Amino acid sequence: MILNVYTSLLLLFLVNSMWTRTVRQVYDDLGPDHWSRYTSECPQECFCPPSFPNALYCDNKGLKEIPPIPARIWYLYLQNNQIETISEKPFVNATYLRWINLNKNKITNSGIESGVLSKLKRLLYLFLEENELEEVPAPLPVGLEQLRLARNKISRIPEGVFSHLENLTMLDLHQNSLLDSALQSDTFQGLNNLMQLNIAKNSLKKMPLSIPANTLQLFLDNNSIEVIPENYFSAIPKVTFLRLNYNKLSDDGIPPNGFNVSSILDLQLSHNQLTKIPPINAHLEHLHLDHNKIKSVNGTQICPVSIALEEDYGYYGNIPRLRYLRLDGNEIQPPIPLDIMICFRLLQAVVI
């Protein structure tokens, strides 16, 4: 299980590496005669590095509009400008774009020309963080793999906006203005290969509905969530990293085995209102429970397997895999109870 998870995450890195190598190979095949042509095609406001001919750097230039993009460009950097609109005209020749970074501009939904994004057929990465968007832009390129919309003013997700994005692996919507009503049962329909969903720092009071089944990482920090529904994680059987820090979870809001899920390896419940450690699974490796209201810890009670069985089977049995336990900011007094160490024999760090 662990190998599969890290293999999937490593794939994202390897894809980026392959792109870079491809670009370098293109450069190696070019002679000096081609450089002058690339220089003449480069927009005056931007920088076209000879060593990276498929990239166009227009960041931090005070631009108010997007300049014409040469046909050869794969990677486009436009962050930290004053751009308000995305129109079709600059992209007429840019049919090979894979990556666009438009973070930290002033783009609004009304400033995005209808259909302009969906016409970028080869686009894989779209960054629109820290703009003035009030809803997820639509339609989007069907081949998109990453969509980053953090730190906008998004309160609405249009119906069916994700329905054709089968290749999307990362969706980042953190620090927006999403309410529970914005996340309907079909909101994420079509995201069959999503691996990471970030909805942290919104205004949710409930766990979101119908998370894609293949999700590995679910980030819900800094909301106002009070309750985990019964069997909630059975619908996302591959979830591995779960963050629920800075919410309003209490003991009553967690079902008896709410977090006793074999797929979860990293569970973060810091800054909530828990008075006891909820039942966990033997596969869990990292547990963050700092800054709750926990007064004591009983290793025998929280141990996911019988301590007696551990004594019988030792390291050949199904011993708990917990390696990191954080309990500081509670009302627990040291020393660490001995039964904690007896149960969690693989513990490498305990913060108390």
Coordinates of C-alpha atoms in Angstrom, one line a residue:
M1 CA 0.0 0.0 0.0
I2 CA 2.7 2.5 1.0
L3 CA 4.7 1.6 -2.1
N4 CA 1.7 2.3 -4.3
V5 CA 1.0 5.6 -2.7
Y6 CA 4.5 7.0 -3.0
T7 CA 4.8 5.5 -6.6
S8 CA 1.8 7.5 -7.6
L9 CA 3.1 10.7 -6.0
L10 CA 6.5 10.2 -7.6
L11 CA 4.9 10.0 -11.0
L12 CA 4.0 13.7 -10.8
F13 CA 7.6 14.6 -10.3
L14 CA 8.9 12.2 -13.0
V15 CA 6.4 13.7 -15.6
N16 CA 7.9 17.2 -14.9
S17 CA 11.4 15.8 -15.2
M18 CA 10.6 14.2 -18.6
W19 CA 9.2 17.5 -19.9
T20 CA 12.4 19.3 -18.9
R21 CA 14.6 16.7 -20.5
T22 CA 12.5 17.0 -23.7
V23 CA 13.0 20.7 -23.8
R24 CA 16.7 20.3 -23.3
Q25 CA 16.9 17.9 -26.1
V26 CA 15.1 20.4 -28.4
Y27 CA 17.7 23.0 -27.4
D28 CA 20.6 20.6 -28.1
D29 CA 19.3 20.0 -31.6
L30 CA 19.2 23.7 -32.4
G31 CA 22.1 25.5 -34.0
P32 CA 23.1 29.2 -33.5
D33 CA 21.2 30.1 -36.7
H34 CA 17.9 29.4 -35.0
W35 CA 18.7 31.6 -31.9
S36 CA 18.1 34.9 -33.8
R37 CA 14.7 33.8 -34.9
Y38 CA 13.7 32.9 -31.3
T39 CA 15.0 36.3 -30.1
S40 CA 12.9 38.1 -32.7
E41 CA 9.8 36.2 -31.7
C42 CA 10.2 37.1 -28.1
P43 CA 7.8 39.7 -26.8
Q44 CA 9.6 42.9 -25.9
E45 CA 8.2 42.9 -22.3
C46 CA 9.4 39.3 -21.7
F47 CA 12.6 37.2 -21.4
C48 CA 13.3 34.2 -23.7
P49 CA 16.3 32.2 -22.3
P50 CA 18.4 30.7 -25.2
S51 CA 19.0 27.7 -22.9
F52 CA 15.3 27.1 -22.5
P53 CA 13.7 27.8 -25.9
N54 CA 10.2 26.5 -25.0
A55 CA 9.8 28.9 -22.0
L56 CA 8.6 32.5 -21.9
Y57 CA 9.2 34.6 -18.7
C58 CA 6.9 37.6 -18.4
D59 CA 6.6 37.6 -14.6
N60 CA 7.1 40.7 -12.5
K61 CA 6.9 43.0 -15.5
G62 CA 3.9 45.2 -14.5
L63 CA 1.9 43.9 -17.4
K64 CA -1.7 44.8 -17.7
E65 CA -2.4 42.4 -20.6
I66 CA -1.0 39.2 -22.0
P67 CA 1.5 39.7 -24.9
P68 CA 1.4 37.6 -28.1
I69 CA 2.7 34.1 -27.3
P70 CA 5.1 32.5 -29.8
A71 CA 4.1 29.2 -31.3
R72 CA 7.1 27.3 -29.8
I73 CA 6.2 28.1 -26.2
W74 CA 5.3 25.3 -23.8
Y75 CA 5.8 27.0 -20.5
L76 CA 4.4 30.5 -19.8
Y77 CA 5.2 32.5 -16.7
L78 CA 2.9 35.6 -16.2
Q79 CA 2.7 35.7 -12.4
N80 CA 3.0 38.9 -10.3
N81 CA 1.6 41.3 -12.9
Q82 CA -1.6 43.5 -13.1
I83 CA -3.3 41.4 -15.7
E84 CA -7.2 41.6 -15.6
T85 CA -8.2 39.7 -18.7
I86 CA -7.5 36.5 -20.6
S87 CA -8.5 36.9 -24.2
E88 CA -8.1 34.6 -27.2
K89 CA -5.9 36.9 -29.3
P90 CA -2.5 36.3 -27.5
F91 CA -2.9 32.6 -27.7
V92 CA -3.7 32.2 -31.4
N93 CA -0.4 30.7 -32.3
A94 CA 0.3 29.1 -28.9
T95 CA -1.0 25.7 -29.6
Y96 CA 1.6 23.8 -27.7
L97 CA 1.2 25.4 -24.3
R98 CA 1.5 22.9 -21.4
W99 CA 1.9 25.2 -18.5
I100 CA 0.5 28.7 -17.6
N101 CA 1.3 30.5 -14.4
L102 CA -1.0 33.5 -13.9
N103 CA -0.8 33.7 -10.1
K104 CA -1.0 37.1 -8.4
N105 CA -2.8 39.1 -11.0
K106 CA -6.2 40.8 -11.1
I107 CA -8.2 38.4 -13.2
T108 CA -12.0 38.2 -12.7
N109 CA -14.4 35.8 -14.2
S110 CA -15.9 38.5 -16.5
G111 CA -12.3 39.1 -17.7
I112 CA -11.9 35.6 -19.1
E113 CA -13.2 35.5 -22.7
S114 CA -15.7 32.7 -23.2
G115 CA -14.1 29.4 -24.3
V116 CA -10.5 30.8 -24.3
L117 CA -9.2 28.3 -21.8
S118 CA -10.8 25.2 -23.3
K119 CA -9.2 26.0 -26.6
L120 CA -5.7 25.4 -25.1
K121 CA -6.0 21.7 -26.0
R122 CA -2.5 20.7 -24.8
L123 CA -2.6 22.6 -21.5
L124 CA -1.8 20.4 -18.5
Y125 CA -1.0 22.9 -15.7
L126 CA -3.1 26.0 -15.0
F127 CA -2.2 28.3 -12.1
L128 CA -4.6 31.1 -11.2
E129 CA -3.9 31.7 -7.5
E130 CA -4.3 35.0 -5.9
N131 CA -6.6 36.6 -8.4
E132 CA -10.2 38.1 -8.2
L133 CA -12.2 35.0 -9.3
E134 CA -15.6 34.5 -7.7
E135 CA -16.3 31.1 -9.3
V136 CA -14.3 28.3 -10.9
P137 CA -13.7 29.3 -14.5
A138 CA -15.4 27.3 -17.2
P139 CA -15.0 25.6 -19.6
L140 CA -11.5 24.2 -18.9
P141 CA -9.1 22.2 -21.1
V142 CA -10.1 18.6 -21.0
G143 CA -6.5 17.4 -20.7
L144 CA -5.7 19.4 -17.6
E145 CA -3.7 17.6 -14.8
Q146 CA -3.4 20.4 -12.2
L147 CA -5.7 23.3 -11.4
R148 CA -4.6 25.7 -8.7
L149 CA -7.2 28.3 -7.7
A150 CA -6.1 29.1 -4.1
R151 CA -6.6 32.5 -2.5
N152 CA -9.3 33.8 -4.7
K153 CA -12.9 34.8 -3.8
I154 CA -14.5 31.6 -5.1
S155 CA -18.0 30.9 -3.6
R156 CA -19.5 29.0 -6.5
I157 CA -18.6 26.0 -8.6
P158 CA -20.6 25.8 -11.8
E159 CA -22.5 22.6 -12.4
G160 CA -20.5 20.1 -14.5
V161 CA -17.3 22.2 -14.6
F162 CA -15.2 19.2 -13.7
S163 CA -17.2 16.6 -15.5
H164 CA -14.8 16.1 -18.4
L165 CA -11.5 16.5 -16.5
E166 CA -10.6 12.8 -16.3
N167 CA -6.9 13.5 -16.2
L168 CA -6.9 16.0 -13.3
T169 CA -4.8 14.8 -10.5
M170 CA -4.6 17.9 -8.3
L171 CA -7.4 20.5 -7.5
D172 CA -6.4 23.3 -5.1
L173 CA -9.3 25.5 -3.9
H174 CA -7.9 26.5 -0.5
Q175 CA -8.4 29.9 1.0
N176 CA -11.6 30.8 -0.9
S177 CA -15.2 31.5 0.2
L178 CA -16.8 28.1 -0.3
L179 CA -19.9 27.2 1.8
D180 CA -21.4 23.7 2.2
S181 CA -24.0 24.7 -0.3
A182 CA -21.3 25.1 -3.0
L183 CA -20.3 21.4 -2.8
Q184 CA -23.2 19.3 -4.2
S185 CA -23.2 15.5 -4.5
D186 CA -22.2 15.8 -8.2
T187 CA -19.7 18.7 -7.9
F188 CA -16.6 16.5 -8.3
Q189 CA -18.2 14.1 -10.7
G190 CA -15.8 13.2 -13.5
L191 CA -12.6 13.6 -11.5
N192 CA -11.8 9.9 -11.8
N193 CA -8.0 10.2 -11.4
L194 CA -7.9 13.0 -8.7
M195 CA -5.1 12.4 -6.2
Q196 CA -5.1 15.6 -4.2
L197 CA -8.0 17.8 -3.1
N198 CA -7.3 20.9 -1.1
I199 CA -10.4 22.7 0.3
A200 CA -8.6 24.1 3.4
K201 CA -9.4 27.7 4.7
N202 CA -12.9 27.9 3.4
S203 CA -16.2 28.1 5.4
L204 CA -17.3 24.5 5.5
K205 CA -19.3 23.2 8.4
K206 CA -19.7 19.7 7.0
M207 CA -17.5 17.1 5.3
P208 CA -17.8 17.6 1.6
L209 CA -20.0 15.3 -0.4
S210 CA -18.9 12.7 -3.0
I211 CA -15.1 13.1 -2.9
P212 CA -13.6 11.2 -5.9
A213 CA -12.9 7.6 -5.0
N214 CA -9.2 7.7 -6.0
T215 CA -8.3 10.6 -3.8
L216 CA -5.1 10.1 -1.8
Q217 CA -4.7 13.5 -0.1
L218 CA -7.6 15.4 1.4
F219 CA -6.9 18.7 3.1
L220 CA -9.7 20.3 5.1
D221 CA -7.8 22.4 7.6
N222 CA -9.2 25.8 8.9
N223 CA -12.9 25.2 8.3
S224 CA -15.6 24.8 10.9
I225 CA -16.3 21.1 10.6
E226 CA -18.0 19.5 13.6
V227 CA -19.0 16.0 12.6
I228 CA -17.5 13.1 10.6
P229 CA -20.4 11.1 9.1
E230 CA -20.6 7.4 9.8
N231 CA -18.6 5.4 7.2
Y232 CA -17.5 8.6 5.5
F233 CA -14.2 7.2 4.4
S234 CA -15.5 4.0 2.9
A235 CA -16.3 6.0 -0.2
I236 CA -12.7 7.1 -0.6
P237 CA -10.9 3.8 0.2
K238 CA -7.5 5.1 -0.9
V239 CA -7.2 8.2 1.2
T240 CA -3.8 8.3 2.8
F241 CA -3.1 11.8 4.0
L242 CA -6.0 13.5 5.9
R243 CA -5.7 16.9 7.4
L244 CA -8.5 18.3 9.6
N245 CA -6.5 20.8 11.7
Y246 CA -8.2 23.9 13.0
N247 CA -11.8 22.7 12.9
K248 CA -14.4 22.2 15.6
L249 CA -14.3 18.4 16.0
S250 CA -15.3 17.1 19.4
D251 CA -15.5 13.5 20.7
D252 CA -19.3 13.4 20.0
G253 CA -18.7 14.4 16.4
I254 CA -16.5 11.4 15.6
P255 CA -18.1 7.9 15.1
P256 CA -16.6 5.1 17.2
N257 CA -14.4 3.9 14.3
G258 CA -14.5 7.1 12.2
F259 CA -10.7 7.1 11.8
N260 CA -10.1 3.4 12.1
V261 CA -9.3 3.3 8.4
S262 CA -6.5 1.0 7.1
S263 CA -5.6 3.3 4.2
I264 CA -4.8 6.4 6.3
L265 CA -1.1 6.8 7.1
D266 CA -1.0 10.4 8.2
L267 CA -3.9 11.8 10.3
Q268 CA -3.8 15.5 11.5
L269 CA -6.4 16.6 14.0
S270 CA -4.5 19.4 15.7
H271 CA -6.4 22.5 17.1
N272 CA -9.8 20.8 17.6
Q273 CA -11.8 20.1 20.8
L274 CA -11.1 16.5 21.4
T275 CA -10.8 15.2 25.0
K276 CA -9.5 11.8 24.1
I277 CA -7.7 10.0 21.4
P278 CA -10.1 8.5 18.8
P279 CA -9.6 4.8 17.8
I280 CA -7.0 4.5 15.1
N281 CA -5.9 1.7 12.7
A282 CA -2.7 -0.3 13.1
H283 CA -1.5 1.0 9.7
L284 CA -1.4 4.7 10.8
E285 CA 2.1 6.1 10.9
H286 CA 1.7 9.8 11.8
L287 CA -0.8 11.2 14.3
H288 CA -1.1 14.9 15.1
L289 CA -3.4 15.6 18.1
D290 CA -1.7 18.7 19.5
H291 CA -3.7 21.6 20.9
N292 CA -6.9 19.8 21.8
K293 CA -8.3 19.2 25.3
I294 CA -6.9 15.8 26.1
K295 CA -6.0 15.3 29.7
S296 CA -4.6 11.7 29.8
V297 CA -3.5 8.9 27.6
N298 CA -4.1 5.2 28.2
G299 CA -2.0 3.1 25.9
T300 CA -4.0 0.0 26.5
Q301 CA -7.2 1.7 25.5
I302 CA -5.9 3.4 22.3
C303 CA -3.8 0.5 21.1
P304 CA -5.3 -0.7 17.8
V305 CA -4.3 -4.3 18.6
S306 CA -4.2 -6.3 21.8
I307 CA -1.0 -5.7 23.7
A308 CA -1.2 -9.4 24.8
L309 CA -1.2 -10.5 21.2
E310 CA 1.8 -8.2 20.6
E311 CA 3.7 -10.1 23.3
D312 CA 2.8 -13.4 21.7
Y313 CA 3.7 -12.5 18.1
G314 CA 6.3 -9.8 18.6
Y315 CA 7.6 -8.2 15.4
Y316 CA 6.0 -11.0 13.3
G317 CA 2.5 -10.0 14.2
N318 CA 0.4 -7.1 13.1
I319 CA 2.0 -4.6 15.4
P320 CA 1.0 -0.9 15.1
R321 CA 3.1 1.1 12.7
L322 CA 2.8 4.5 14.4
R323 CA 6.1 6.3 14.2
Y324 CA 5.2 9.9 15.1
L325 CA 2.8 11.0 17.8
R326 CA 2.2 14.7 18.7
L327 CA 0.3 15.5 21.9
D328 CA 1.7 18.9 23.0
G329 CA -0.7 21.7 23.7
N330 CA -3.1 19.5 25.7
E331 CA -3.4 18.9 29.4
I332 CA -1.2 15.8 29.5
Q333 CA 1.5 15.6 32.1
P334 CA 4.8 13.7 31.4
P335 CA 6.1 11.1 31.7
I336 CA 4.8 9.1 28.7
P337 CA 2.9 6.1 29.9
L338 CA 4.8 2.9 29.6
D339 CA 1.9 1.1 27.8
I340 CA 2.2 3.6 25.0
M341 CA 5.7 2.4 24.3
I342 CA 4.7 -1.2 24.7
C343 CA 1.9 -0.8 22.1
F344 CA 3.6 1.4 19.6
R345 CA 7.0 -0.3 19.3
L346 CA 8.0 1.6 16.2
L347 CA 7.6 5.0 17.7
Q348 CA 10.5 7.3 16.8
A349 CA 9.2 10.6 18.2
V350 CA 6.6 11.6 20.8
V351 CA 5.9 15.3 21.4
I352 CA 4.1 15.9 24.7

